[in-house]
PDB file of C-alpha atoms and ligand atoms in Angstrom:
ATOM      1  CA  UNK G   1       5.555   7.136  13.348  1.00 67.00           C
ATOM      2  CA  UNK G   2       8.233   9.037  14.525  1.00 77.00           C
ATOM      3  CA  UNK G   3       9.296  13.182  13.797  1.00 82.00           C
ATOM      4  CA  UNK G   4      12.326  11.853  12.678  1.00 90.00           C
ATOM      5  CA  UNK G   5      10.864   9.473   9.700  1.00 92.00           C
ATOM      6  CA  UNK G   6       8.585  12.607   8.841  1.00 93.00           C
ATOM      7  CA  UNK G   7      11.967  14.697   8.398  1.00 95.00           C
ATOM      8  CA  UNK G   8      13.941  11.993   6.800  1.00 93.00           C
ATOM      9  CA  UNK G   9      11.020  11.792   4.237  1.00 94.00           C
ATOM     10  CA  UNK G  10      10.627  15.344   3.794  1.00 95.00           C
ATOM     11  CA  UNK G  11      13.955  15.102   3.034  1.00 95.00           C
ATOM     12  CA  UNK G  12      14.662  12.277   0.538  1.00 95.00           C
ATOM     13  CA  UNK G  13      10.811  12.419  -1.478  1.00 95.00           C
ATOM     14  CA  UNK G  14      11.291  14.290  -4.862  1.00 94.00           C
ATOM     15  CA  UNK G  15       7.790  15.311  -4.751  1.00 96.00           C
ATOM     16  CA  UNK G  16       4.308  15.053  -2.946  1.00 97.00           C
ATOM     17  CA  UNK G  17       2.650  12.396  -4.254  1.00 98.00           C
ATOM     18  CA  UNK G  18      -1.247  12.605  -5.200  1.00 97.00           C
ATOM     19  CA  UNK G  19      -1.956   8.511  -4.520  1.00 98.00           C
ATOM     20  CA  UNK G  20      -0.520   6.261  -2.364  1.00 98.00           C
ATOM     21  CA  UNK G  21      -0.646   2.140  -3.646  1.00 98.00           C
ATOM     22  CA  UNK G  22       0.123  -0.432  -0.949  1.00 97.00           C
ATOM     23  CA  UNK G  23       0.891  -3.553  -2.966  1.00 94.00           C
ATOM     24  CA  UNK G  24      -0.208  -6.152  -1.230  1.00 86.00           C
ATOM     25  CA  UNK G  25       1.421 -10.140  -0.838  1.00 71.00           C
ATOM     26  CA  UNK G  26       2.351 -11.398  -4.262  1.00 61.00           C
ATOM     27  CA  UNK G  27       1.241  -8.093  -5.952  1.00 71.00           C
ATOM     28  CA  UNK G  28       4.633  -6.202  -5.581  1.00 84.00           C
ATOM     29  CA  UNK G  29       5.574  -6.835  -9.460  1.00 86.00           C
ATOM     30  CA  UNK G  30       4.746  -2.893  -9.652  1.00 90.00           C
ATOM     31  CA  UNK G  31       7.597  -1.405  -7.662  1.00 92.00           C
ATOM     32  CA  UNK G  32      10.367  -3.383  -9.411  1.00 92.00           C
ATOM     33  CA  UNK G  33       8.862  -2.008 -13.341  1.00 92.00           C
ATOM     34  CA  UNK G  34       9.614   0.275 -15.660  1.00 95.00           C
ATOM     35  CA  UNK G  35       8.364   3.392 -13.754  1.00 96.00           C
ATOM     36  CA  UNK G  36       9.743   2.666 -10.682  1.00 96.00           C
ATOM     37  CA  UNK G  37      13.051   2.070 -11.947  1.00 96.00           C
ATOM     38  CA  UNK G  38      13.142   5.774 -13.299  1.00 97.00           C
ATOM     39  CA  UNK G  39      11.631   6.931  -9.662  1.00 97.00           C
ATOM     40  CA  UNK G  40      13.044   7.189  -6.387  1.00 97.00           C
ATOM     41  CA  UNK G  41      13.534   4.559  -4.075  1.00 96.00           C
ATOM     42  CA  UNK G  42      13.853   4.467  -0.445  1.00 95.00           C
ATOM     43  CA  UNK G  43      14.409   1.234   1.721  1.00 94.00           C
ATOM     44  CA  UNK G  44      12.211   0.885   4.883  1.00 93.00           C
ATOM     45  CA  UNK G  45      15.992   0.664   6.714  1.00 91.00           C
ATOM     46  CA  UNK G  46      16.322   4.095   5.619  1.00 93.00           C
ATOM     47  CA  UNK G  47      13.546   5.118   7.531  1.00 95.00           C
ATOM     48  CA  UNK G  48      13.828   5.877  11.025  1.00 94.00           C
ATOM     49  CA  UNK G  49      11.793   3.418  13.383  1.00 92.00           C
ATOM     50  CA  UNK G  50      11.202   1.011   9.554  1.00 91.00           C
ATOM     51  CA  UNK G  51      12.841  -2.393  10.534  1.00 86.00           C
ATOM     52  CA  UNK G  52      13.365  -4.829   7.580  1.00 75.00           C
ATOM     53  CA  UNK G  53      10.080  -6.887   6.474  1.00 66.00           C
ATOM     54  CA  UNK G  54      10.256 -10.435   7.062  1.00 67.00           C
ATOM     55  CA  UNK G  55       7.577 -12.354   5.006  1.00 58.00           C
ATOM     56  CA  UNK G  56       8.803 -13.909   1.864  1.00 55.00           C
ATOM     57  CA  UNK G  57       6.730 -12.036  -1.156  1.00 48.00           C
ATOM     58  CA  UNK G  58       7.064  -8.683   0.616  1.00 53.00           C
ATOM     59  CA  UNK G  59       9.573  -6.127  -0.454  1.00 72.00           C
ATOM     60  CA  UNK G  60      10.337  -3.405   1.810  1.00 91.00           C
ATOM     61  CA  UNK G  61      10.329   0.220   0.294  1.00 94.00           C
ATOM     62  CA  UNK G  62       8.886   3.350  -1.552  1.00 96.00           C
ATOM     63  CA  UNK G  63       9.134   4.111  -4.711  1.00 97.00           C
ATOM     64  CA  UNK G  64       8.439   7.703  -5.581  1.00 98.00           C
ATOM     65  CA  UNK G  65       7.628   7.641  -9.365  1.00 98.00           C
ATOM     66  CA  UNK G  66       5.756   9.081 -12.492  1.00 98.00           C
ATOM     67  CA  UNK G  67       3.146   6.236 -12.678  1.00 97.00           C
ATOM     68  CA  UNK G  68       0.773   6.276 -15.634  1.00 96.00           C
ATOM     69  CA  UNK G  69       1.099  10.210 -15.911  1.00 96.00           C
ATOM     70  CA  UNK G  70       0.707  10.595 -11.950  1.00 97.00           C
ATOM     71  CA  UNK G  71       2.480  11.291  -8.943  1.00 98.00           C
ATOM     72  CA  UNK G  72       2.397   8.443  -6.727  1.00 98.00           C
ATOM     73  CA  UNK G  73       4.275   6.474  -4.129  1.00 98.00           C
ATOM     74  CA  UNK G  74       4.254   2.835  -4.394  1.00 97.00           C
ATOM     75  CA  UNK G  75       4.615   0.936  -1.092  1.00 96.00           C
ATOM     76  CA  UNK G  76       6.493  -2.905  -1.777  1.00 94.00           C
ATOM     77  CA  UNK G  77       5.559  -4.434   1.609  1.00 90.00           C
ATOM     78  CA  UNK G  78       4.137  -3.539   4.779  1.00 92.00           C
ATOM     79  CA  UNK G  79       4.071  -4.141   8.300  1.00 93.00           C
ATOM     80  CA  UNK G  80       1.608  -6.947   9.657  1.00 94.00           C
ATOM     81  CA  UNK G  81       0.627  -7.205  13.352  1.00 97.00           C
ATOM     82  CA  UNK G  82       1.413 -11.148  13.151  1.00 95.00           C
ATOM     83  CA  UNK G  83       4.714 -10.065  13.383  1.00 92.00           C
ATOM     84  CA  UNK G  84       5.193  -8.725  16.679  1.00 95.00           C
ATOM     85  CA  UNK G  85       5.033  -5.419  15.362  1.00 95.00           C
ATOM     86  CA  UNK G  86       2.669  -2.909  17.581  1.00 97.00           C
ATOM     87  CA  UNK G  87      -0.224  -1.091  15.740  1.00 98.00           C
ATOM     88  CA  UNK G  88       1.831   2.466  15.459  1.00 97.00           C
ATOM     89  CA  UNK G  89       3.933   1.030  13.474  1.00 96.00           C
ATOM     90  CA  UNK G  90       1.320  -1.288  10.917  1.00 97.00           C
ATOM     91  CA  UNK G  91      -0.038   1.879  10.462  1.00 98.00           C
ATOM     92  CA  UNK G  92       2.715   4.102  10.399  1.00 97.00           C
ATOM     93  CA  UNK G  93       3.079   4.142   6.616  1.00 97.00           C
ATOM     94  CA  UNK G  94      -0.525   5.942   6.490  1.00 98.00           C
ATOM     95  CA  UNK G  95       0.859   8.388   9.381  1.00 97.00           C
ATOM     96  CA  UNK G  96       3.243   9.583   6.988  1.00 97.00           C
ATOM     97  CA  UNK G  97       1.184   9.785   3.677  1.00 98.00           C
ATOM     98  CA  UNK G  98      -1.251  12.117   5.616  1.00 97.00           C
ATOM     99  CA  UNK G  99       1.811  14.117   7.172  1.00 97.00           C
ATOM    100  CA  UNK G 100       3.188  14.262   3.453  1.00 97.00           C
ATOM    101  CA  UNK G 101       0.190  15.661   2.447  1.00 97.00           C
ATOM    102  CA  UNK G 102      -0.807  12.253  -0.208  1.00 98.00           C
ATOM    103  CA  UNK G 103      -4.641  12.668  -0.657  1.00 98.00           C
ATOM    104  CA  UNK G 104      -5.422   9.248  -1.638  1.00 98.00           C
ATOM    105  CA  UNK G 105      -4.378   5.600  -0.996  1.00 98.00           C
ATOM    106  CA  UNK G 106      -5.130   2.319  -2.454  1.00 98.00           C
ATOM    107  CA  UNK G 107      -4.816  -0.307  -0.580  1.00 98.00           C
ATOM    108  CA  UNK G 108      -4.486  -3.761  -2.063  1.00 97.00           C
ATOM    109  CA  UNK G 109      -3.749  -7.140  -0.171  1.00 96.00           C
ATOM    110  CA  UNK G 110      -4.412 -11.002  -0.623  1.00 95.00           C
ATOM    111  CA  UNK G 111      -7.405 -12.338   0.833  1.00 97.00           C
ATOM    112  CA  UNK G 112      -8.910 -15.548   1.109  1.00 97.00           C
ATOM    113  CA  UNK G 113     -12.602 -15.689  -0.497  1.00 98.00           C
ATOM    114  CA  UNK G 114     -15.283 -16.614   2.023  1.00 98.00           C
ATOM    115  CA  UNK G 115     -18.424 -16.035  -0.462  1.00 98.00           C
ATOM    116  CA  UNK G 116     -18.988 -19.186  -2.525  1.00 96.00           C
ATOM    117  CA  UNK G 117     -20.173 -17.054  -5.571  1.00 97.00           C
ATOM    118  CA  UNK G 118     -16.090 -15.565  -5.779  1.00 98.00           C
ATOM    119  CA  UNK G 119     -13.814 -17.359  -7.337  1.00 96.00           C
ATOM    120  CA  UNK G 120      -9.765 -17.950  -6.706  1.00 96.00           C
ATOM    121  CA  UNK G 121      -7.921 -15.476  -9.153  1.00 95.00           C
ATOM    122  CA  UNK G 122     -10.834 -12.611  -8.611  1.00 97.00           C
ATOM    123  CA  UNK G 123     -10.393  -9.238  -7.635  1.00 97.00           C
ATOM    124  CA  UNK G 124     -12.842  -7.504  -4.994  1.00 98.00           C
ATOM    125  CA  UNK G 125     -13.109  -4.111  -4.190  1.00 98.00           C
ATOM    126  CA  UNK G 126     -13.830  -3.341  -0.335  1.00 98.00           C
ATOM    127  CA  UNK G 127     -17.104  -1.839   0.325  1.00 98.00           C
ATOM    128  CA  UNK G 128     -16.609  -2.397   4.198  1.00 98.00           C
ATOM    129  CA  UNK G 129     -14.841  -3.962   6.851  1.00 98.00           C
ATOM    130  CA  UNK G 130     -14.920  -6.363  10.053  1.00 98.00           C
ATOM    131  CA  UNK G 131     -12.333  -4.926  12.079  1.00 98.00           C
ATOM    132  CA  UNK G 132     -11.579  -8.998  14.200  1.00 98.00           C
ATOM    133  CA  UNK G 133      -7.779  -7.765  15.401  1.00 98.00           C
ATOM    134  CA  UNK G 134      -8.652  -8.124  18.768  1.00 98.00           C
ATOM    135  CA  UNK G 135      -7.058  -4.638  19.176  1.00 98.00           C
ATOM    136  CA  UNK G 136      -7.671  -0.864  17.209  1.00 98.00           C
ATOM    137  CA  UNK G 137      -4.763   1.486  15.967  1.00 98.00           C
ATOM    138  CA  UNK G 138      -6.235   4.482  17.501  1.00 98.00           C
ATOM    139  CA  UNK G 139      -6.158   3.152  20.593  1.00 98.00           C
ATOM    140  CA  UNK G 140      -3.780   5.556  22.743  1.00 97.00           C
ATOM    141  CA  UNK G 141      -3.315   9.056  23.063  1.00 97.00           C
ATOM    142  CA  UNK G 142      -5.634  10.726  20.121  1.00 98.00           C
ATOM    143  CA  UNK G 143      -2.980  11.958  17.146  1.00 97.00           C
ATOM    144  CA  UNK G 144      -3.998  15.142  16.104  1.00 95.00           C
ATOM    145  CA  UNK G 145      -5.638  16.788  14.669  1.00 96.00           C
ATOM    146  CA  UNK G 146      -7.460  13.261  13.720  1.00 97.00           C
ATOM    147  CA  UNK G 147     -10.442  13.402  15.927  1.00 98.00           C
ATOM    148  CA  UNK G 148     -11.023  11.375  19.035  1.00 98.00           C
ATOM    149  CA  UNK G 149     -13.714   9.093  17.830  1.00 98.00           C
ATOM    150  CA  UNK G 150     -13.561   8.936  13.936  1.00 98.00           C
ATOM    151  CA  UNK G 151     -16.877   8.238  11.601  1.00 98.00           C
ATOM    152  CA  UNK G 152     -16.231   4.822  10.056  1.00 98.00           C
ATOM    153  CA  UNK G 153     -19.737   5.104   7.950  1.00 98.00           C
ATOM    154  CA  UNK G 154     -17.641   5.181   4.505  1.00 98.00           C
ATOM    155  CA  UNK G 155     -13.928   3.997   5.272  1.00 98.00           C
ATOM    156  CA  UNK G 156     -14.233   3.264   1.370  1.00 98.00           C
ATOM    157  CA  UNK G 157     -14.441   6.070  -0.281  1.00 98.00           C
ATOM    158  CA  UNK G 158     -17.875   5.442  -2.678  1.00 98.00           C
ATOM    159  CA  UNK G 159     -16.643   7.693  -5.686  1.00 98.00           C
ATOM    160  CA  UNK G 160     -13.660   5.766  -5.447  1.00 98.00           C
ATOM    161  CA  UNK G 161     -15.266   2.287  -5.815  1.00 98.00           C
ATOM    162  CA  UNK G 162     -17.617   4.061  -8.272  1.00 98.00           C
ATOM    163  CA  UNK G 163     -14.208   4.634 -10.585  1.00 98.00           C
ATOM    164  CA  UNK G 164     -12.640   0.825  -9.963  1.00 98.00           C
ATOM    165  CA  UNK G 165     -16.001  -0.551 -10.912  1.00 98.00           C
ATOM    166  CA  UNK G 166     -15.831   1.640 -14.584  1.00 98.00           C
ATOM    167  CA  UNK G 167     -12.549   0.813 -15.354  1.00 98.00           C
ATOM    168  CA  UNK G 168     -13.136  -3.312 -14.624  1.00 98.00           C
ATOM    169  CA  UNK G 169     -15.676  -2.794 -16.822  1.00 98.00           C
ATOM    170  CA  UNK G 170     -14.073  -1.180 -19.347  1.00 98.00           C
ATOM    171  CA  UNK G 171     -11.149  -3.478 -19.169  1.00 98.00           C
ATOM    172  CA  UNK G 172     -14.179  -6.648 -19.082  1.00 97.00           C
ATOM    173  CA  UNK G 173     -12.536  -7.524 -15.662  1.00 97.00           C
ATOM    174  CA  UNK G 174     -14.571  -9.070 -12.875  1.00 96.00           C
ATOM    175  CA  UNK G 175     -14.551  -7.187 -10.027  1.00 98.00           C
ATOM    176  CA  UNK G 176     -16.264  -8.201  -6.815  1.00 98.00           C
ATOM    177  CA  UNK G 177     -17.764  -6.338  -4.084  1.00 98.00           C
ATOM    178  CA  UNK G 178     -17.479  -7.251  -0.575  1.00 98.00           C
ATOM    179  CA  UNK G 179     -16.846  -6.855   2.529  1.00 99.00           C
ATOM    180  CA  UNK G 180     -13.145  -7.589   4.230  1.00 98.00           C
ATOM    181  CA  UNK G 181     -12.824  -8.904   7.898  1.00 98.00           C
ATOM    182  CA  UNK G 182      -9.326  -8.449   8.974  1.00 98.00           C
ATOM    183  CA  UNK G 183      -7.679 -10.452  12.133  1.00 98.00           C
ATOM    184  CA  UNK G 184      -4.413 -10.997  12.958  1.00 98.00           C
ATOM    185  CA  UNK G 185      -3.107 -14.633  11.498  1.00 97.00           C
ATOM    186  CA  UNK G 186      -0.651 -15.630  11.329  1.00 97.00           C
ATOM    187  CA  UNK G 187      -2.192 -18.895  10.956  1.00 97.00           C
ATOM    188  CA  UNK G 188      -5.280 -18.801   8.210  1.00 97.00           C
ATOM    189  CA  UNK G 189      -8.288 -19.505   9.947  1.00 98.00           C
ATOM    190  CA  UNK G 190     -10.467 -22.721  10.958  1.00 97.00           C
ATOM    191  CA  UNK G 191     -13.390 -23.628   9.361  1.00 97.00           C
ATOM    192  CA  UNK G 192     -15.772 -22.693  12.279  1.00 98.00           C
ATOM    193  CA  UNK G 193     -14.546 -19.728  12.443  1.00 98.00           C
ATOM    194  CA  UNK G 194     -14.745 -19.295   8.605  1.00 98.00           C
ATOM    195  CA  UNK G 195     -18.577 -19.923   9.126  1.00 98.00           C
ATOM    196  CA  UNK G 196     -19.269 -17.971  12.140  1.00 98.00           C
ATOM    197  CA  UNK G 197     -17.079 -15.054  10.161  1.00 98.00           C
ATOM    198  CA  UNK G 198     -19.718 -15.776   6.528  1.00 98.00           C
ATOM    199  CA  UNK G 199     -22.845 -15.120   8.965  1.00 98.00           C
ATOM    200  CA  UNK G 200     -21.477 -12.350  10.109  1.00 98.00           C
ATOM    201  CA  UNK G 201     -21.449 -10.759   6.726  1.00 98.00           C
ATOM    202  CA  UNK G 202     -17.833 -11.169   5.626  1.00 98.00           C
ATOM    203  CA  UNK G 203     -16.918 -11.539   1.959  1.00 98.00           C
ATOM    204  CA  UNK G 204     -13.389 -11.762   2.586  1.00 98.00           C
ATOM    205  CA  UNK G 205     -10.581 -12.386   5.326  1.00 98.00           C
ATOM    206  CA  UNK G 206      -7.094 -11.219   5.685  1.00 98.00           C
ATOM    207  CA  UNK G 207      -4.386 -10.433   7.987  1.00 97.00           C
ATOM    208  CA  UNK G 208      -3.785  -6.220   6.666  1.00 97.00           C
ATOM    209  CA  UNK G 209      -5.726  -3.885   5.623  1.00 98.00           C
ATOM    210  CA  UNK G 210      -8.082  -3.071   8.391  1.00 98.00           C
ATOM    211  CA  UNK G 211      -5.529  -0.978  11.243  1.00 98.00           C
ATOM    212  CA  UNK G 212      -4.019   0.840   7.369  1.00 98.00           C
ATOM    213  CA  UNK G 213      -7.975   1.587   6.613  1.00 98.00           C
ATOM    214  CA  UNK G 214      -9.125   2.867   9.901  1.00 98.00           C
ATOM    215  CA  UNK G 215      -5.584   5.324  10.602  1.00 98.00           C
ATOM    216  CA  UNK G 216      -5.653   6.460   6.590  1.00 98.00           C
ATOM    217  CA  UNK G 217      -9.331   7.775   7.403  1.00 98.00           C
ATOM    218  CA  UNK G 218      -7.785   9.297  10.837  1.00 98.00           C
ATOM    219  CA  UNK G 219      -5.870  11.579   8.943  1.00 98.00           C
ATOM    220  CA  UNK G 220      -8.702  12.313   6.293  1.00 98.00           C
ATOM    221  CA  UNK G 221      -6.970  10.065   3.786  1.00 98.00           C
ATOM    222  CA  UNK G 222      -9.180   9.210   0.700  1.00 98.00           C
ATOM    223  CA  UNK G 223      -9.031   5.090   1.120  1.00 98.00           C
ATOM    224  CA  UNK G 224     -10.018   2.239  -1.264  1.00 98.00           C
ATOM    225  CA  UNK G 225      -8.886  -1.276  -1.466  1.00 98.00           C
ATOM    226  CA  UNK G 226      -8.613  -4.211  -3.502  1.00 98.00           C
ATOM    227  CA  UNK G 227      -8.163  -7.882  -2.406  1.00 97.00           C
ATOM    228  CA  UNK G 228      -6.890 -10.228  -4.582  1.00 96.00           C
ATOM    229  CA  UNK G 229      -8.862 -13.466  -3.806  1.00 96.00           C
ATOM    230  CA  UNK G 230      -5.982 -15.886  -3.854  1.00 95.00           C
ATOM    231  CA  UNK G 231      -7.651 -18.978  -2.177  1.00 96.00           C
ATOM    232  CA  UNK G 232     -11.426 -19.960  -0.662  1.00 97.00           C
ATOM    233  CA  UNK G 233     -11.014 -19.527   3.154  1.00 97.00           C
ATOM    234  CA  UNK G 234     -10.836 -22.588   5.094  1.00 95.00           C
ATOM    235  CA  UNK G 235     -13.121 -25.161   5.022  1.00 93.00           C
ATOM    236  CA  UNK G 236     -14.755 -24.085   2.016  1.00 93.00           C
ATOM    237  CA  UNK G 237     -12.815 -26.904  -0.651  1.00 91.00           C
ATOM    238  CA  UNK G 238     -11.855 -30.410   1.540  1.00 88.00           C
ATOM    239  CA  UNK G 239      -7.717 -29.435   1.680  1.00 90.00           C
ATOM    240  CA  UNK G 240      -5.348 -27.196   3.675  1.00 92.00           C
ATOM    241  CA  UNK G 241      -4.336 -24.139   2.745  1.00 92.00           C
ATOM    242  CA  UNK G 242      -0.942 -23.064   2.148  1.00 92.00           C
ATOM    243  CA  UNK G 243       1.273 -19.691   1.858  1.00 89.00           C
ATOM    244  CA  UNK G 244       2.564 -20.835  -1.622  1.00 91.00           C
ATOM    245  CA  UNK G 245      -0.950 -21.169  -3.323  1.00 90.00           C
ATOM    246  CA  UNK G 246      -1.772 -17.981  -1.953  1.00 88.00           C
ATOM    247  CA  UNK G 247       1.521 -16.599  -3.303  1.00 88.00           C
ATOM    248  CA  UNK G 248       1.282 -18.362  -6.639  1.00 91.00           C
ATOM    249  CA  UNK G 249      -2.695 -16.881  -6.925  1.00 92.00           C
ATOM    250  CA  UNK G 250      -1.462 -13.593  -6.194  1.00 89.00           C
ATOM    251  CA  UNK G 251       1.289 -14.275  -8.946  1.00 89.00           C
ATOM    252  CA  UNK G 252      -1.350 -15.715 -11.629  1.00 92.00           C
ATOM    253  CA  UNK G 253      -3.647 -12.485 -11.264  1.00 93.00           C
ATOM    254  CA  UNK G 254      -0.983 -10.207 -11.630  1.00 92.00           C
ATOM    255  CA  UNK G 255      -1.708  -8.453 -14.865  1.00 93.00           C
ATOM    256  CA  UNK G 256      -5.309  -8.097 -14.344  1.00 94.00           C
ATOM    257  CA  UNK G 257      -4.370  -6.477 -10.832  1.00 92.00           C
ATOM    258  CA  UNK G 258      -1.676  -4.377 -12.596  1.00 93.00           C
ATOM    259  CA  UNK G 259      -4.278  -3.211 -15.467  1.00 94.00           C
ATOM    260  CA  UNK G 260      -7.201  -2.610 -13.044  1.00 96.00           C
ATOM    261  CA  UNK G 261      -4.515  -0.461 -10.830  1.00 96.00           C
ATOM    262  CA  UNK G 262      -2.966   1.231 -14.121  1.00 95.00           C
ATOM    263  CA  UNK G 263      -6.597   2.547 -15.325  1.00 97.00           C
ATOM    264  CA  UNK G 264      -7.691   3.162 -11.650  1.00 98.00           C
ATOM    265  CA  UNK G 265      -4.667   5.700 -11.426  1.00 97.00           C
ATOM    266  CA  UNK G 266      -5.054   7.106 -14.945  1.00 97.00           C
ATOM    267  CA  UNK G 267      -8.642   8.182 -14.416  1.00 97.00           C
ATOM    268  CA  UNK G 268      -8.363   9.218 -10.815  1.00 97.00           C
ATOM    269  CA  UNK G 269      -9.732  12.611 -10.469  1.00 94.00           C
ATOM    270  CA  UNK G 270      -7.588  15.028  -9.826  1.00 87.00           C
TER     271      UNK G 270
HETATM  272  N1  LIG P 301      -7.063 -16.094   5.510  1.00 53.10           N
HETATM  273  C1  LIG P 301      -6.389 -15.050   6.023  1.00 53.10           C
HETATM  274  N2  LIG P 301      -5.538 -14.327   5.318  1.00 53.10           N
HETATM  275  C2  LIG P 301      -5.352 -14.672   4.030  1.00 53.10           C
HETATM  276  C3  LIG P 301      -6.024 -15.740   3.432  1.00 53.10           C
HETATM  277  C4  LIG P 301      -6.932 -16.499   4.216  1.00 53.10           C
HETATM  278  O1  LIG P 301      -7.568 -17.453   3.761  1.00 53.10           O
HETATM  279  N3  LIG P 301      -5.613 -15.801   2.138  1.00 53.10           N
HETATM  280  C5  LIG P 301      -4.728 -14.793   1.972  1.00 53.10           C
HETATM  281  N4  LIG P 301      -4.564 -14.101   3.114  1.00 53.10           N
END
């Protein structure tokens, strides 16, 4: 994260937002609705050091809007280390939500489900993570005033997960529990490495989430996450996988995704 996009924020956001939602593959339907339409918009191109996103299914801006009676900024698409991009910049969205002075983020993202008791279509909130990028986003000179070695005990805030469980329940919404191992893709995995990854305690696997986690507690964000469980990894049914079917999951879960997000927002502490 550059000064610069700092001060070009600073500049263009109408207000400080109290959440943060990082709407994961497929689950973008948010910053193109109602609410967003009446907030304020701004490209990643306007952002200094923000090239263009280049995965189909991933917009590439924030929307600053009124969002179920809150502040927040809604983040359509994000920056994956699969594409070439170096960790400042995966994480550089979190960078500036802790500079802006955003309390909280939500982070969602597709997954594929690794635990035979989930099912395709299911939402799971992270308890934990398996950081398997090969690489950390703190690596470098320390950004302060993070501290140099940061406690990773609860990356998830509990109170938060506390809230997303009540409100699946109250909506009679499934929500899992588990825990997410991020890597870097971009191909999905193989099936030996899906069971190594199962003994290891993984509920989940996914190419995000993990670098935005770890930098979003560096600068004392409040963090929780949702995956959307848009296929069982590979190996687990006898077929390939494919980016559509994890698009078209992410597509068919949509509204529960949207309502469990909409109540997670309106009951959010202040
Ligand atoms: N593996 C890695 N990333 C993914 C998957 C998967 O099975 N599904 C969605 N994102």
């Amino acid at each position: 994260m550059s000064a610069d996009a700092l001060q070009v924020l600073r500049e263009k956001v109408p207000f400080i937002p109290e959440l943060a939602i990082v709407l994961g593959s497929g689950l973008g339907a948010l910053a193109y609705g109602p609410e967003a339409k009446a907030g304020t918009a701004i490209p990643f191109t306007d952002i200094p050091g923000f090239p263009a996103p280049t995965v189909a299914g991933h917009g590439g801006k924030l929307v600053f809007c009124t969002f179920e009676g809150r502040k927040v900024v809604l983040q359509a698409g994000r920056f994956h280390f699969y594409e070439g991009h170096p960790m400042s910049l995966v994480t550089a969205p979190m960078r500036l939500y802790g500079r802006l002075g955003v309390e909280t983020v939500l982070l969602t993202n597709a997954a594929g489900a690794l635990n035979p008791a989930f099912g395709v279509g299911e939402l799971m909130a992270l308890t934990d993570h398996l950081n398997f990028f090969g690489t950390h986003p703190l690596i470098g000179p320390n950004v302060e005033p993070g501290p140099r070695f940061p406690d990773m005990t609860a990356v998830y805030d509990p109170a938060l997960r506390a809230l997303l469980a009540a409100c699946a329940e109250a909506l009679g919404q499934t929500l899992r529990q588990g825990v997410y191992l991020g890597l870097t893709g971009p191909s999905y995995e193989t099936p030996a490495e899906i069971r190594a990854f199962r003994s290891l305690g993984a509920d989940a696997v996914g190419m995000s989430t993990v670098p935005e986690a770890i930098v979003a507690r560096h600068e004392g964000l409040r963090v929780a996450g949702i995956s959307c469980l848009c296929n069982m990894a590979a190996g687990i049914l006898p077929r390939p996988l494919t980016h559509q079917e994890v698009l078209e999951a992410g597509a068919a879960a949509a509204g529960r995704f949207e309502a469990l997000v909409r109540a997670f927002v309106r009951d959010l502490p202040a």
